């Protein structure tokens, strides 16, 4: 008996779902007819227009990127970053297998450079996203687990609102043996010591004056040597 009632209820709900669906379809038929020229078949209008909308969105991002990525300025900056990263790669701190993170990556020149070099796993984050190269995240509160990256880079440490917090987050997400690489405006002893001091959990590897995107910069490399915990 119970089963019969169950079956009956199932049927009733099936019927009401069907009715609701039919009603919906009926309405879909109505809307396009009222706002579209009659030669467009109503049945395909709604799905098509929603597809069109997302398609358009992709197209505009795509278009925008194509425009940006085809400029000389973009290519020049990416090449400069590639040159810079090749220098880091020469120290054995970066390879095609490295899982890399670029913090405060702006429009994503450094992300593009690392990908061009052959790295398969590169993530860029910035307060304002620039898809598809850079996603949105707060450098002071990175949305990643501890120790998941082999290589973490930033060219915008100097602009950090809270430098020690910014540094601590970079150190947190890099694995033991992995590197944190920072470039700041060219500086000598005191500036370098300031950066090293912010990365209190890392061992110092190297400092060098470099040229990056036409600017004189100082590259400071630190490594999570696993010896210090905070
Ligand atoms: C890294 O990848 C690039 C492009 O895929 C390739 O040309 C290069 O030889 C690779 N480097 C190494 C060390 O495997
Ligand atoms: C980098 O340049 C600054 C001068 O702008 C100098 O004081 C410093 O010693 C240089 N650093 C290195 C590692 O050559």
CSV table of C-alpha atoms and ligand atoms in Angstrom, one decimal:
chain,number,residue,atom,x,y,z
A,1,UNK,CA,0.0,0.0,0.0
A,2,UNK,CA,2.7,2.4,1.0
A,3,UNK,CA,4.6,1.7,-2.2
A,4,UNK,CA,1.5,2.5,-4.2
A,5,UNK,CA,1.2,5.8,-2.5
A,6,UNK,CA,4.9,6.4,-3.0
A,7,UNK,CA,4.5,5.7,-6.7
A,8,UNK,CA,1.5,7.9,-7.0
A,9,UNK,CA,3.3,10.8,-5.3
A,10,UNK,CA,6.3,10.2,-7.6
A,11,UNK,CA,4.0,10.5,-10.6
A,12,UNK,CA,2.4,13.6,-9.2
A,13,UNK,CA,5.7,15.3,-8.7
A,14,UNK,CA,6.8,14.2,-12.2
A,15,UNK,CA,3.7,15.7,-13.7
A,16,UNK,CA,4.1,18.9,-11.8
A,17,UNK,CA,7.8,19.2,-12.8
A,18,UNK,CA,6.7,18.5,-16.4
A,19,UNK,CA,4.0,21.2,-16.2
A,20,UNK,CA,6.5,23.7,-14.7
A,21,UNK,CA,9.0,22.9,-17.5
A,22,UNK,CA,6.3,23.3,-20.1
A,23,UNK,CA,5.2,26.6,-18.6
A,24,UNK,CA,8.8,27.8,-18.6
A,25,UNK,CA,9.3,26.8,-22.2
A,26,UNK,CA,6.0,28.5,-23.1
A,27,UNK,CA,7.3,31.7,-21.5
A,28,UNK,CA,10.6,31.4,-23.3
A,29,UNK,CA,8.7,31.2,-26.5
A,30,UNK,CA,6.8,34.4,-25.6
A,31,UNK,CA,9.7,36.7,-24.6
A,32,UNK,CA,11.8,36.4,-27.7
A,33,UNK,CA,8.7,36.8,-29.9
A,34,UNK,CA,7.9,40.1,-28.4
A,35,UNK,CA,11.4,41.6,-28.7
A,36,UNK,CA,12.9,39.9,-31.7
A,37,UNK,CA,12.1,40.0,-35.4
A,38,UNK,CA,9.8,37.1,-36.4
A,39,UNK,CA,12.3,35.4,-38.7
A,40,UNK,CA,14.3,34.3,-35.7
A,41,UNK,CA,13.0,30.9,-34.5
A,42,UNK,CA,11.9,31.5,-30.9
A,43,UNK,CA,12.9,28.0,-29.8
A,44,UNK,CA,16.6,28.7,-30.2
A,45,UNK,CA,16.6,32.4,-29.3
A,46,UNK,CA,17.1,32.2,-25.5
A,47,UNK,CA,19.9,29.7,-25.3
A,48,UNK,CA,21.6,31.3,-28.2
A,49,UNK,CA,21.5,34.8,-26.7
A,50,UNK,CA,22.9,33.5,-23.3
A,51,UNK,CA,25.7,31.7,-25.2
A,52,UNK,CA,26.3,34.9,-27.2
A,53,UNK,CA,26.6,36.9,-23.9
A,54,UNK,CA,29.4,34.6,-22.5
A,55,UNK,CA,31.0,34.3,-25.9
A,56,UNK,CA,31.1,38.1,-26.2
A,57,UNK,CA,32.7,38.4,-22.7
A,58,UNK,CA,35.5,35.9,-23.7
A,59,UNK,CA,35.9,37.7,-27.0
A,60,UNK,CA,36.4,41.1,-25.3
A,61,UNK,CA,39.0,39.8,-22.8
A,62,UNK,CA,40.6,37.9,-25.7
A,63,UNK,CA,40.6,41.0,-27.8
A,64,UNK,CA,41.9,43.2,-25.1
A,65,UNK,CA,44.7,40.7,-24.4
A,66,UNK,CA,45.6,40.4,-28.1
A,67,UNK,CA,45.9,44.1,-28.3
A,68,UNK,CA,48.1,44.4,-25.2
A,69,UNK,CA,50.2,41.3,-26.0
A,70,UNK,CA,50.9,42.5,-29.5
A,71,UNK,CA,52.4,45.8,-28.4
A,72,UNK,CA,56.2,46.3,-28.5
A,73,UNK,CA,56.1,47.5,-25.0
A,74,UNK,CA,54.6,44.2,-23.8
A,75,UNK,CA,57.1,42.0,-25.8
A,76,UNK,CA,60.0,44.1,-24.6
A,77,UNK,CA,59.1,43.8,-20.9
A,78,UNK,CA,58.4,40.1,-21.2
A,79,UNK,CA,61.8,39.6,-22.8
A,80,UNK,CA,63.4,41.6,-20.1
A,81,UNK,CA,61.8,39.4,-17.4
A,82,UNK,CA,62.8,36.3,-19.3
A,83,UNK,CA,66.4,37.5,-19.3
A,84,UNK,CA,66.1,38.2,-15.6
A,85,UNK,CA,64.6,34.7,-14.8
A,86,UNK,CA,67.3,33.0,-16.9
A,87,UNK,CA,69.8,34.5,-14.5
A,88,UNK,CA,67.9,33.0,-11.6
A,89,UNK,CA,67.7,29.7,-13.5
A,90,UNK,CA,71.5,29.7,-13.9
A,91,UNK,CA,71.7,29.6,-10.1
A,92,UNK,CA,69.7,26.3,-10.1
A,93,UNK,CA,66.7,27.8,-8.4
A,94,UNK,CA,64.3,27.6,-11.3
A,95,UNK,CA,63.5,24.9,-13.8
A,96,UNK,CA,60.7,23.9,-16.1
A,97,UNK,CA,59.3,21.7,-13.3
A,98,UNK,CA,59.2,24.6,-10.8
A,99,UNK,CA,55.8,25.5,-9.5
A,100,UNK,CA,56.1,29.3,-9.5
A,101,UNK,CA,54.2,32.2,-8.0
A,102,UNK,CA,54.4,35.9,-8.9
A,103,UNK,CA,53.1,38.2,-6.2
A,104,UNK,CA,51.7,41.6,-7.1
A,105,UNK,CA,52.1,40.6,-10.8
A,106,UNK,CA,50.4,43.6,-12.3
A,107,UNK,CA,49.4,42.9,-15.9
A,108,UNK,CA,51.4,39.6,-15.8
A,109,UNK,CA,54.7,40.3,-17.7
A,110,UNK,CA,56.6,38.0,-15.3
A,111,UNK,CA,54.0,35.3,-15.6
A,112,UNK,CA,54.2,35.4,-19.4
A,113,UNK,CA,58.0,35.3,-19.2
A,114,UNK,CA,58.1,32.3,-17.0
A,115,UNK,CA,55.5,30.5,-19.2
A,116,UNK,CA,57.5,31.4,-22.3
A,117,UNK,CA,60.6,29.9,-20.7
A,118,UNK,CA,58.7,26.6,-20.5
A,119,UNK,CA,57.4,26.5,-16.9
A,120,UNK,CA,54.1,24.6,-16.9
A,121,UNK,CA,52.9,25.8,-13.5
A,122,UNK,CA,52.9,29.5,-13.0
A,123,UNK,CA,50.5,31.5,-10.9
A,124,UNK,CA,50.2,35.3,-10.8
A,125,UNK,CA,48.3,37.2,-8.2
A,126,UNK,CA,47.4,40.9,-7.8
A,127,UNK,CA,44.8,42.9,-6.0
A,128,UNK,CA,43.2,43.6,-9.4
A,129,UNK,CA,43.0,40.6,-11.6
A,130,UNK,CA,44.2,40.5,-15.2
A,131,UNK,CA,42.8,37.2,-16.7
A,132,UNK,CA,44.1,34.8,-17.8
A,133,UNK,CA,47.6,35.5,-16.5
A,134,UNK,CA,46.9,37.1,-13.1
A,135,UNK,CA,44.2,36.2,-10.6
A,136,UNK,CA,42.9,38.3,-7.8
A,137,UNK,CA,44.4,37.8,-4.3
A,138,UNK,CA,45.7,39.9,-1.5
A,139,UNK,CA,49.5,39.6,-1.2
A,140,UNK,CA,49.2,40.0,2.5
A,141,UNK,CA,46.9,37.0,2.7
A,142,UNK,CA,47.7,34.5,0.0
A,143,UNK,CA,45.1,31.9,-0.8
A,144,UNK,CA,47.6,29.0,-0.9
A,145,UNK,CA,48.6,26.3,1.5
A,146,UNK,CA,52.0,26.3,3.2
A,147,UNK,CA,55.0,25.2,1.2
A,148,UNK,CA,53.3,24.6,-2.2
A,149,UNK,CA,55.6,26.6,-4.4
A,150,UNK,CA,59.2,26.1,-5.5
A,151,UNK,CA,59.7,29.6,-6.5
A,152,UNK,CA,58.1,32.9,-5.3
A,153,UNK,CA,58.8,36.2,-7.0
A,154,UNK,CA,57.9,39.8,-6.6
A,155,UNK,CA,59.0,43.0,-8.2
A,156,UNK,CA,56.7,45.1,-5.9
A,157,UNK,CA,57.9,44.4,-2.4
A,158,UNK,CA,58.8,48.1,-2.0
A,159,UNK,CA,55.2,49.1,-2.5
A,160,UNK,CA,53.9,46.6,0.1
A,161,UNK,CA,51.5,48.2,2.6
A,162,UNK,CA,52.8,45.8,5.3
A,163,UNK,CA,56.3,44.6,4.2
A,164,UNK,CA,56.8,42.1,7.0
A,165,UNK,CA,53.4,40.6,6.4
A,166,UNK,CA,54.0,40.5,2.7
A,167,UNK,CA,57.3,38.8,3.2
A,168,UNK,CA,55.9,36.3,5.7
A,169,UNK,CA,53.3,35.2,3.2
A,170,UNK,CA,55.9,34.7,0.5
A,171,UNK,CA,57.9,32.6,2.9
A,172,UNK,CA,54.9,30.7,4.1
A,173,UNK,CA,53.9,29.4,0.7
A,174,UNK,CA,57.4,28.4,-0.5
A,175,UNK,CA,58.6,24.9,0.3
A,176,UNK,CA,61.8,24.0,2.1
A,177,UNK,CA,64.6,24.4,-0.4
A,178,UNK,CA,62.5,26.8,-2.5
A,179,UNK,CA,63.5,30.4,-3.2
A,180,UNK,CA,61.9,33.8,-2.6
A,181,UNK,CA,63.2,36.3,-5.1
A,182,UNK,CA,62.7,40.0,-4.7
A,183,UNK,CA,63.6,42.9,-6.9
A,184,UNK,CA,63.6,46.5,-5.5
A,185,UNK,CA,64.9,49.8,-6.8
A,186,UNK,CA,68.7,49.6,-6.9
A,187,UNK,CA,70.1,49.9,-3.4
A,188,UNK,CA,73.2,49.2,-1.3
A,189,UNK,CA,73.8,47.8,2.1
A,190,UNK,CA,71.0,49.3,4.1
A,191,UNK,CA,68.2,48.7,1.7
A,192,UNK,CA,69.4,45.1,1.2
A,193,UNK,CA,69.5,44.5,4.9
A,194,UNK,CA,66.0,45.9,5.2
A,195,UNK,CA,64.7,43.3,2.8
A,196,UNK,CA,66.7,40.5,4.3
A,197,UNK,CA,65.4,41.5,7.7
A,198,UNK,CA,61.8,41.2,6.5
A,199,UNK,CA,62.5,37.6,5.3
A,200,UNK,CA,63.5,36.5,8.8
A,201,UNK,CA,62.6,32.8,8.2
A,202,UNK,CA,64.9,32.4,5.1
A,203,UNK,CA,68.5,32.0,4.5
A,204,UNK,CA,70.2,34.6,2.4
A,205,UNK,CA,71.5,33.4,-1.0
A,206,UNK,CA,72.5,36.2,-3.3
A,207,UNK,CA,72.3,40.0,-4.0
A,208,UNK,CA,73.0,41.5,-7.4
A,209,UNK,CA,72.4,44.7,-9.2
A,210,UNK,CA,70.4,44.0,-12.4
A,211,UNK,CA,68.7,45.8,-15.2
A,212,UNK,CA,65.0,45.0,-15.4
A,213,UNK,CA,62.5,46.6,-17.9
A,214,UNK,CA,65.0,49.4,-18.3
A,215,UNK,CA,65.3,50.1,-14.6
A,216,UNK,CA,68.3,49.7,-12.3
A,217,UNK,CA,67.2,47.2,-9.7
A,218,UNK,CA,68.7,45.1,-7.0
A,219,UNK,CA,67.8,41.4,-7.0
A,220,UNK,CA,67.8,39.7,-3.6
A,221,UNK,CA,67.4,35.9,-3.4
A,222,UNK,CA,66.5,34.1,-0.2
A,223,UNK,CA,65.9,30.4,0.4
A,224,UNK,CA,63.7,28.5,2.7
A,225,UNK,CA,66.5,26.4,4.2
A,226,UNK,CA,64.1,24.8,6.7
A,227,UNK,CA,66.3,25.8,9.6
A,228,UNK,CA,64.1,28.6,11.0
A,229,UNK,CA,60.6,28.5,12.1
A,230,UNK,CA,58.6,31.4,13.4
B,1,LIG,C1,61.9,24.0,-20.9
B,1,LIG,O1,60.8,24.1,-21.8
B,1,LIG,C2,61.2,24.7,-23.0
B,1,LIG,C3,59.9,25.0,-23.8
B,1,LIG,O2,59.0,23.9,-23.7
B,1,LIG,C4,62.2,23.9,-23.7
B,1,LIG,O3,62.6,24.6,-24.9
B,1,LIG,C5,63.4,23.8,-22.8
B,1,LIG,O4,64.4,23.0,-23.5
B,1,LIG,C6,63.1,23.2,-21.5
B,1,LIG,N1,64.2,23.2,-20.6
B,1,LIG,C7,64.6,22.2,-20.0
B,1,LIG,C8,65.8,22.4,-19.1
B,1,LIG,O5,64.1,21.1,-20.1
B,2,LIG,C1,74.3,48.0,-6.2
B,2,LIG,O1,74.4,49.4,-6.5
B,2,LIG,C2,74.5,50.2,-5.4
B,2,LIG,C3,74.6,51.7,-5.8
B,2,LIG,O2,73.4,52.1,-6.4
B,2,LIG,C4,75.7,49.9,-4.6
B,2,LIG,O3,75.7,50.7,-3.4
B,2,LIG,C5,75.7,48.4,-4.2
B,2,LIG,O4,76.9,48.0,-3.6
B,2,LIG,C6,75.5,47.6,-5.5
B,2,LIG,N1,75.3,46.2,-5.1
B,2,LIG,C7,76.0,45.2,-5.6
B,2,LIG,C8,75.7,43.9,-5.0
B,2,LIG,O5,76.8,45.3,-6.5
